[in-house]
Coordinates of C-alpha atoms in Angstrom, one line a residue:
X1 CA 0.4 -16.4 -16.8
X2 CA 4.0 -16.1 -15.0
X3 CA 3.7 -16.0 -11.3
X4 CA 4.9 -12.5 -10.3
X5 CA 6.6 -11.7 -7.2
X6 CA 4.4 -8.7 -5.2
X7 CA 6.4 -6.4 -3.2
X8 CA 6.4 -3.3 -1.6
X9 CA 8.1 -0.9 -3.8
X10 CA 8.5 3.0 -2.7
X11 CA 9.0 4.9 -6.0
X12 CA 11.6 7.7 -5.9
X13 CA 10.1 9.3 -8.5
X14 CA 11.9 12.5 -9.6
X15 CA 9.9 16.4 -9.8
X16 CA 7.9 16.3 -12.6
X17 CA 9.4 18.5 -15.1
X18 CA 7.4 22.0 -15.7
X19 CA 5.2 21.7 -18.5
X20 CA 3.3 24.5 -20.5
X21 CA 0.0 25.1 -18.9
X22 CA -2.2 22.9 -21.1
X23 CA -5.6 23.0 -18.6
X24 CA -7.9 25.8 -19.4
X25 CA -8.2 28.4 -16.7
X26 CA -11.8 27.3 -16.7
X27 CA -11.3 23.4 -15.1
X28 CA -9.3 24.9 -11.8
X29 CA -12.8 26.6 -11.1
X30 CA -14.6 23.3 -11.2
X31 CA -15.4 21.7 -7.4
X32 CA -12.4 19.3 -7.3
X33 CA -13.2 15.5 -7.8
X34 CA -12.9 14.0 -4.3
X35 CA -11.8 10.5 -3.2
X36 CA -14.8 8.7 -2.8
X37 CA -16.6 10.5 -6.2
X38 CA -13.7 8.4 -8.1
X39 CA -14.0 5.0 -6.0
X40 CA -17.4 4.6 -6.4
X41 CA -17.6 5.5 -10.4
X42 CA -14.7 3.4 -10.6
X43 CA -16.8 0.5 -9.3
X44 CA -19.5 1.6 -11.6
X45 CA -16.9 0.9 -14.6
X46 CA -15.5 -2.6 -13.3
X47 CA -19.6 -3.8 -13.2
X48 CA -19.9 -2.7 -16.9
X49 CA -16.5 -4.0 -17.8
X50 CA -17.1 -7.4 -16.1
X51 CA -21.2 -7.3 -17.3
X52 CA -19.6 -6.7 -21.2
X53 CA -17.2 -9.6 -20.7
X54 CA -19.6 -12.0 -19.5
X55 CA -22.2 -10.9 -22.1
X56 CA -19.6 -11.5 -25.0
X57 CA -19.0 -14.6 -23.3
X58 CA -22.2 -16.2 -23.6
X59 CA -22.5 -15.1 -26.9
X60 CA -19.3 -17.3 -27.6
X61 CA -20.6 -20.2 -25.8
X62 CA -23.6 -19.9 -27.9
X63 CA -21.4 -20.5 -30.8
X64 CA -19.4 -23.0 -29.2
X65 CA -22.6 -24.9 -28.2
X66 CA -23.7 -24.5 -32.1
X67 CA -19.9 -26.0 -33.0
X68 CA -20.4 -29.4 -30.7
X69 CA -24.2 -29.6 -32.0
X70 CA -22.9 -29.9 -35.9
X71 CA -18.9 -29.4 -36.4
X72 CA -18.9 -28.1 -39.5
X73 CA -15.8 -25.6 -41.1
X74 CA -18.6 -22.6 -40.6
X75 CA -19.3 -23.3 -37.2
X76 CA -15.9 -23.5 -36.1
X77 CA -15.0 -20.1 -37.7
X78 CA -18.4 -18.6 -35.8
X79 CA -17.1 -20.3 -32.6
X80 CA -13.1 -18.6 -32.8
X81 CA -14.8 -14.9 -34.3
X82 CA -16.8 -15.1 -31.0
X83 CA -13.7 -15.8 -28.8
X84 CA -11.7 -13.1 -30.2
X85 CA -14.6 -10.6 -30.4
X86 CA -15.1 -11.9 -26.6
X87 CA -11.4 -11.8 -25.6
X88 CA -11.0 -7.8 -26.3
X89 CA -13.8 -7.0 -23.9
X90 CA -11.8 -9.0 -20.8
X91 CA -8.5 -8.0 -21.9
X92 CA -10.1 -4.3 -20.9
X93 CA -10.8 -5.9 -17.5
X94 CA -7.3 -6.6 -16.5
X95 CA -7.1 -3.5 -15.2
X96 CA -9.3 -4.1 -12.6
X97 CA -6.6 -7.1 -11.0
X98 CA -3.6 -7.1 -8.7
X99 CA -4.5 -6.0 -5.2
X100 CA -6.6 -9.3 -4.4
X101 CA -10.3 -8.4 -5.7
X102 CA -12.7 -10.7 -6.4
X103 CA -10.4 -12.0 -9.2
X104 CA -7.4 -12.5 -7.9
X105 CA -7.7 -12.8 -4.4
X106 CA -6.2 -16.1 -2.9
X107 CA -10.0 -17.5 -3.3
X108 CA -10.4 -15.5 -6.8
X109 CA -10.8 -17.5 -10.0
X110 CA -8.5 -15.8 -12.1
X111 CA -6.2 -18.8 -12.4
X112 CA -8.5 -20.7 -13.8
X113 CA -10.0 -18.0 -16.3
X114 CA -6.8 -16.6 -18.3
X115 CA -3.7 -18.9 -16.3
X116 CA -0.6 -18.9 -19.5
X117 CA 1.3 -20.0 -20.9
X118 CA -0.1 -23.4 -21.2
X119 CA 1.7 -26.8 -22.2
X120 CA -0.6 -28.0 -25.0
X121 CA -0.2 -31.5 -24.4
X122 CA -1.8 -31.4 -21.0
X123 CA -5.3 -31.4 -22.7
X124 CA -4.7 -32.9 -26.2
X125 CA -2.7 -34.1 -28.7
X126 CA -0.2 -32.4 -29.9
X127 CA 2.6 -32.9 -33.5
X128 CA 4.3 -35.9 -32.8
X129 CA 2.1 -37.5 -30.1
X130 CA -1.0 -38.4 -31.4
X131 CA -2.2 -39.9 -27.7
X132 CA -1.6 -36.8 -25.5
X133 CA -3.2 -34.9 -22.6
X134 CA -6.4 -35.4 -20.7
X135 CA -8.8 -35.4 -23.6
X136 CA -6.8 -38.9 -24.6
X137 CA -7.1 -40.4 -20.8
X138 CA -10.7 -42.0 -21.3
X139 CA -9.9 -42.4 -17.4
X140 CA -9.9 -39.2 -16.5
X141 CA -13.0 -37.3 -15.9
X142 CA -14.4 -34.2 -17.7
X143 CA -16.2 -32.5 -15.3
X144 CA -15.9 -28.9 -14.1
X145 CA -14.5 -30.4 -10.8
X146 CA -11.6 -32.0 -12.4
X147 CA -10.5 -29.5 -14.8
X148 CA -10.1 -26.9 -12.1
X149 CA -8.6 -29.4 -9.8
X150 CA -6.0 -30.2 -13.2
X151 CA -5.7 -26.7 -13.8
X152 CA -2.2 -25.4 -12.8
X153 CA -1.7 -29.1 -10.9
X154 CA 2.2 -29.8 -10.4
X155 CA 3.4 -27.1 -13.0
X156 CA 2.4 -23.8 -13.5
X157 CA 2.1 -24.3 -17.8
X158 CA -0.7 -27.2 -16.7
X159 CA -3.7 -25.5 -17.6
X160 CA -6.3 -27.2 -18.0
X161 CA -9.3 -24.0 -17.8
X162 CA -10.0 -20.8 -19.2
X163 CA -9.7 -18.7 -22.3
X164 CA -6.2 -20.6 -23.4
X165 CA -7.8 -23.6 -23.0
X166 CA -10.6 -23.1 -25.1
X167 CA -8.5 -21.0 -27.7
X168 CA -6.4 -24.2 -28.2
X169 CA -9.4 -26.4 -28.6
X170 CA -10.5 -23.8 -31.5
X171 CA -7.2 -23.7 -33.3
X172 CA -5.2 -26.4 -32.0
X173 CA -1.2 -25.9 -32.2
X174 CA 0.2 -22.4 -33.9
X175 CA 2.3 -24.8 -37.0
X176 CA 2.2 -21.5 -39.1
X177 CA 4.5 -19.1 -39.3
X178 CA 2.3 -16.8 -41.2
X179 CA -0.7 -17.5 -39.6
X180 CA -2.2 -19.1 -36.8
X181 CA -3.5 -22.6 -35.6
X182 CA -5.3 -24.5 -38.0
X183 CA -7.5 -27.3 -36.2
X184 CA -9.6 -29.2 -38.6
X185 CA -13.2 -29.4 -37.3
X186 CA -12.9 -33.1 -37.8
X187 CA -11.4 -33.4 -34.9
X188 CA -15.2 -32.8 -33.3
X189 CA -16.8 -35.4 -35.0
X190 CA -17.0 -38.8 -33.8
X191 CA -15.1 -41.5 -36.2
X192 CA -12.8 -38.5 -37.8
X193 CA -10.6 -38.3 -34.7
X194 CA -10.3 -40.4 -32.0
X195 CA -11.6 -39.4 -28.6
X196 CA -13.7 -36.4 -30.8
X197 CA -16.8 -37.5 -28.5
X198 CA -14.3 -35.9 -24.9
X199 CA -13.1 -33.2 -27.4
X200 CA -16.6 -32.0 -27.5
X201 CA -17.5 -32.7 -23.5
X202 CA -13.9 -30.3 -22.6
X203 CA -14.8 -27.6 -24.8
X204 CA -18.0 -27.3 -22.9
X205 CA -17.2 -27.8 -19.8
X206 CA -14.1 -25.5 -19.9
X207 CA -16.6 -22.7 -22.0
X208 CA -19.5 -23.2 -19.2
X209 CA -16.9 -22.5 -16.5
X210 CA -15.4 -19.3 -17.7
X211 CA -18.8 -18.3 -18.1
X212 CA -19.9 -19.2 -14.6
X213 CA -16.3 -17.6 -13.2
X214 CA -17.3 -14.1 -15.0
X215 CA -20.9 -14.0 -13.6
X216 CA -18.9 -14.8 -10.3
X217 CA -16.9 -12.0 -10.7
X218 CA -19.5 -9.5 -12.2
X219 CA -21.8 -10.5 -9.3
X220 CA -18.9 -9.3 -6.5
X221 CA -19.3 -5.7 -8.0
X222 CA -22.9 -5.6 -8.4
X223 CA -24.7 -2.4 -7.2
X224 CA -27.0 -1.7 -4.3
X225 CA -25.8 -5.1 -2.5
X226 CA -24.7 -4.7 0.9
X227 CA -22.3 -7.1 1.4
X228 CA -20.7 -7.5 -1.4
X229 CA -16.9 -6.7 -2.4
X230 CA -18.0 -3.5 -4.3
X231 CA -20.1 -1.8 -1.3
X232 CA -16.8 -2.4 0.8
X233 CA -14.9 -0.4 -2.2
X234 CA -17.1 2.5 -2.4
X235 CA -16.5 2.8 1.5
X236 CA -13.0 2.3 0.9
X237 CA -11.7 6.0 0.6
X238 CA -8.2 6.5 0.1
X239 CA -7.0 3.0 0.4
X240 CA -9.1 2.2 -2.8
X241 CA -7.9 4.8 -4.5
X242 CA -4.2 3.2 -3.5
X243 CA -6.3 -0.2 -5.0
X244 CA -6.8 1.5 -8.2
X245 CA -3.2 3.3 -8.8
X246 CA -1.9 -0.7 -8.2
X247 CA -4.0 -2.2 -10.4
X248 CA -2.8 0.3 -13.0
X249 CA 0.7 0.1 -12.2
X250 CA 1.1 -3.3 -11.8
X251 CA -0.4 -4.3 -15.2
X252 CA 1.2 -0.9 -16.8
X253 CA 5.0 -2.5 -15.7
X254 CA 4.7 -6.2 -14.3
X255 CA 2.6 -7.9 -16.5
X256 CA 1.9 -6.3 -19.9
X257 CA 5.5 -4.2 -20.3
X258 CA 7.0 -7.5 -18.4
X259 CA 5.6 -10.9 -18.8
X260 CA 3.4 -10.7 -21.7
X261 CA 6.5 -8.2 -23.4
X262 CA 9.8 -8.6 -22.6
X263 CA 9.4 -12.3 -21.6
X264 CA 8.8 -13.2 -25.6
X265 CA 11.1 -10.4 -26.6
X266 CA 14.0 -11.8 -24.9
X267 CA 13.5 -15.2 -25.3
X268 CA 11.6 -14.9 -29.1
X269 CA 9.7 -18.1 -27.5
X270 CA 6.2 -18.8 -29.5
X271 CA 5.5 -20.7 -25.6
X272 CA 5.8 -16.8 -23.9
X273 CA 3.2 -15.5 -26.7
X274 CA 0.3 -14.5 -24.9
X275 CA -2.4 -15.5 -27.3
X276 CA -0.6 -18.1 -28.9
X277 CA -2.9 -20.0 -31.0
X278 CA -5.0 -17.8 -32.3
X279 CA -2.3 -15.5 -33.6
X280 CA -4.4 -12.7 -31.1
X281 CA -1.7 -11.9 -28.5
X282 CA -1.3 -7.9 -30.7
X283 CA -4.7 -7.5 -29.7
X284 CA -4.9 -8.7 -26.3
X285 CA -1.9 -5.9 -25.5
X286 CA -4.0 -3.4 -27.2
X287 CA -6.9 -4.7 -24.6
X288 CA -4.9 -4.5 -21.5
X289 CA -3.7 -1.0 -22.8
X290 CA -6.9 0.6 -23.3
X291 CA -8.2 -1.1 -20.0
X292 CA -5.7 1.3 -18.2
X293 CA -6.7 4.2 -20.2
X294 CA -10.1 3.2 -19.3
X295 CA -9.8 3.9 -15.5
X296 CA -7.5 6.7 -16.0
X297 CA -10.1 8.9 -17.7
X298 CA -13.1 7.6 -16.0
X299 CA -14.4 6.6 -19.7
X300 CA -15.3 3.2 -21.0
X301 CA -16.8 2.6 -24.5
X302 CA -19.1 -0.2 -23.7
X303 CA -20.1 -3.6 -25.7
X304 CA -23.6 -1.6 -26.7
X305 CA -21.3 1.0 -28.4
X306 CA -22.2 3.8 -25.8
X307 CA -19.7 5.8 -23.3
X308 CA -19.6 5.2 -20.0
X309 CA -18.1 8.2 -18.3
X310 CA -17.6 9.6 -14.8
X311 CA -14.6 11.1 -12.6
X312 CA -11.4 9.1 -13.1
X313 CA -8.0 9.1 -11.1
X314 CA -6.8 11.7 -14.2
X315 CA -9.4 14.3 -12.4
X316 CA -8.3 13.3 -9.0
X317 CA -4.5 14.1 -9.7
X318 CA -5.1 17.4 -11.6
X319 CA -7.1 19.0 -8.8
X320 CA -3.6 18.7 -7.0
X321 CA -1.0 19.2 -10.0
X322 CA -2.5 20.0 -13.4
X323 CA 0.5 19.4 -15.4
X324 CA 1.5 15.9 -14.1
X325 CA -2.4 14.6 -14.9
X326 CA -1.8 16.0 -18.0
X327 CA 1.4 14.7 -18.7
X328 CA 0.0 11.0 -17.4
X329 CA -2.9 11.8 -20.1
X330 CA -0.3 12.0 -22.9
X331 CA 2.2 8.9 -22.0
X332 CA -0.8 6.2 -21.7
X333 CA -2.9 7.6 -25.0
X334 CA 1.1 7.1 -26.4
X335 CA 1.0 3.5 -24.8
X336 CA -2.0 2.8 -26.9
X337 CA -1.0 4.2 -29.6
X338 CA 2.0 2.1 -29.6
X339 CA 0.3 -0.9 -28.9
X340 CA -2.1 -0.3 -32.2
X341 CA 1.5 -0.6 -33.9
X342 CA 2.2 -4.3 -32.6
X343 CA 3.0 -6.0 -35.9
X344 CA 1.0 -9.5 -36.4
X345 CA 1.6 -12.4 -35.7
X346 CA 3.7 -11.3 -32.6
X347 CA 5.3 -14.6 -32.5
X348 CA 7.2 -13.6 -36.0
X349 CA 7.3 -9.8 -35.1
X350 CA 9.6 -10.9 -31.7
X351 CA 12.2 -12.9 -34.4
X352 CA 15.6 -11.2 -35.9
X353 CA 18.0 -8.8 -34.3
X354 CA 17.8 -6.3 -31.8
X355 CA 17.7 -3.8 -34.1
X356 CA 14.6 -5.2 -36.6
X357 CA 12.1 -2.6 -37.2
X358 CA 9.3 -5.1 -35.6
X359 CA 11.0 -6.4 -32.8
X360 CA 11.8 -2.1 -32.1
X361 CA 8.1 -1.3 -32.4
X362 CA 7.7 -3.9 -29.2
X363 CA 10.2 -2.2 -27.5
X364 CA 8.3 1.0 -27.6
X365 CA 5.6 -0.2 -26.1
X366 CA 7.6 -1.7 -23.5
X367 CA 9.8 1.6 -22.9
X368 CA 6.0 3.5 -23.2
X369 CA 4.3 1.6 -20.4
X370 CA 7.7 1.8 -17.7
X371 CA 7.3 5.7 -18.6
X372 CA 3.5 5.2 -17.8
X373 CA 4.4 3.6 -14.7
X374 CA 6.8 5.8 -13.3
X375 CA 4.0 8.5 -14.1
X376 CA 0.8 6.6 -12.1
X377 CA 3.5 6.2 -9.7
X378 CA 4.2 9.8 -9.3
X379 CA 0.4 10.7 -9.8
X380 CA -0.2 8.5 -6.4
X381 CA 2.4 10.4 -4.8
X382 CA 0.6 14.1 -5.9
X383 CA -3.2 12.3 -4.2
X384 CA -1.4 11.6 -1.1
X385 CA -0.5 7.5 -1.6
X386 CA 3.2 7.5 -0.7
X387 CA 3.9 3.5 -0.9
X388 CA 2.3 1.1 -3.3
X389 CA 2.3 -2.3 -3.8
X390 CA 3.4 -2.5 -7.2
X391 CA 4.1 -5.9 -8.9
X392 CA 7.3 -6.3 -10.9
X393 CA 8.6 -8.1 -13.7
X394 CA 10.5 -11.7 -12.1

């Protein structure tokens, strides 16, 4: 992850323009969605989000744990389908960051679960140096300690923790321009690579602390505890409303449109791919897209395959101006839409001219989620939230 600048930014956000009436007569007779209705259901869907995450999570580090037991070609595909099936269900949770909650806060552990992009040969060896990283320093302890004291230490592409860590342990380097790392799972048996024994111990360790990190997390938004971060929420009123609107904003323009977008458009780097090992950065934007649409609409499909649904900040805004929530409705089911249409693997798709018909597919999601933005921006304004902290692109 890029470390992004947050300021205060006051969006001058023009009238919306009219729109045909597109909400039945019916809805404006409903008793209007109030503040605190959408904080606390909003809490309700970070604790589902977060319980989904860290219950997909185990179930890779079941898999993992199966892997280091007996390395075999069939338990290291078991181990990566459980990272990506686990991967989709916290990219959803990115919404849920950027005005310092439990995950990000200046205590929060988000650096050391999803910190990119991350110099490969700080862990292990890489093409053309067989001897690289920690894994290769018999000196250096592999505890849980250590790694998250070497995580991000003296560079910010250091990582040493979380789910880019342990994606590059599954697939090793992305060599392939058609496809994506192709780690042999020799490399986890002892007397087939050296050091395999340490290989083993960091995949563990780095698996068991992600794990521990999301229970932390999940546990902060628990219900019916008193002094927790998500009774302070629920009491929060308006200012967590403003909480929510950032969150959304700041993934909608900073981070997804921004860092994760126009970074690895610009620079048609494989380093600024997201995902870059496991050829799954497509699907991580699709993640961090529906995540937003998630908390919009109040709705939340969850890991048991049923709905989660309750007033979201789409019901708040059209109590006050139909047409705009409406309008917001419309430009982030676009954004997804969009994102669906990422070609794979990204780190080809960002190659060739301006003008190629992948690279312009990118751009529409880009130019989708700086409309979105502009919208959420202008649907905090029609609530009553006049200045947001919003974080920006560097």
């Amino acid at each position: 992850m890029h470390k992004l600048l947050l300021i205060a930014a006051l969006f001058a956000v023009p009238a919306a323009a009219p729109l045909a009436q597109t909400v039945a007569p019916a809805a404006a007779q409903k008793a209007a969605v109030t503040a605190p209705q959408v904080a606390s259901h909003y809490a309700q869907l970070v604790h589902a989000g977060y319980s989904d995450s860290l219950q997909s999570a185990q179930a890779m580090q079941k898999a993992i744990n199966r892997l280091l037991a007996q390395p075999s070609a069939e338990s290291l595909a078991a181990a990566r389908k459980a990272w990506l099936h686990a991967r989709d269900f916290y990219g959803q949770t990115e919404a849920f960051r950027f005005y310092d909650g439990p995950i990000d806060s200046d205590e929060g552990p988000e650096g050391r679960i999803n910190a990119w992009p991350m110099d490969e040969s700080y862990v292990d060896y890489v093409e053309g140096n067989d001897t690289a990283g920690i894994i290769n320093d018999r000196q250096q302890p592999i505890t849980a300690e250590a790694l998250s004291e070497l995580n991000e230490k003296d560079g910010e592409e250091n990582i040493a923790t979380g789910w880019h860590a342990i994606e590059f342990l599954l697939w090793g380097q992305d060599l392939s321009a058609t496809g994506p790392g192709a780690r042999p799972y020799t490399d986890f048996v002892n007397g087939k690579k050296p050091n395999a024994d340490r290989r083993r111990e960091y995949l563990k360790v780095v698996t068991d602390l992600l794990v521990s990190d999301l229970r932390d997390v999940q546990a902060a938004w628990a219900p019916n505890v008193k002094d927790n971060y998500r009774a302070e929420f629920v009491a929060g009123g308006n200012e967590s409303i403003r909480k929510i609107f950032v969150g959304l904003g700041s993934l909608s323009r900073g981070e997804l449109a921004g860092e994760r977008l126009e970074v690895a458009l610009a620079s048609q780097d494989q380093e600024d791919e997201h995902s870059c090992f496991s050829d799954n950065t497509h699907n991580d934007a699709i993640a961090n897209a529906k995540g937003i649409e998630n908390v919009w609409l109040g709705q939340y499909k969850r890991l048991d395959g049923k709905l989660l649904s309750g007033p979201g900040l789409r019901d708040l805004v059209a109590a006050s101006n139909p047409a705009l929530a409406q309008e917001t409705t419309l430009h982030i089911r676009a954004s997804v839409a969009a994102a669906q249409q990422i070609p794979a693997p990204f780190d080809q798709a960002i190659q060739g001219e301006r003008s190629a018909p992948a690279r312009a597919k990118i751009q529409t999601v880009i130019d989708r989620l700086i409309q979105q933005s502009k919208d959420l921006a202008a649907s905090a304004q029609a609530v009553g939230i006049e200045r947001l902290n919003i974080v920006q692109p560097e």
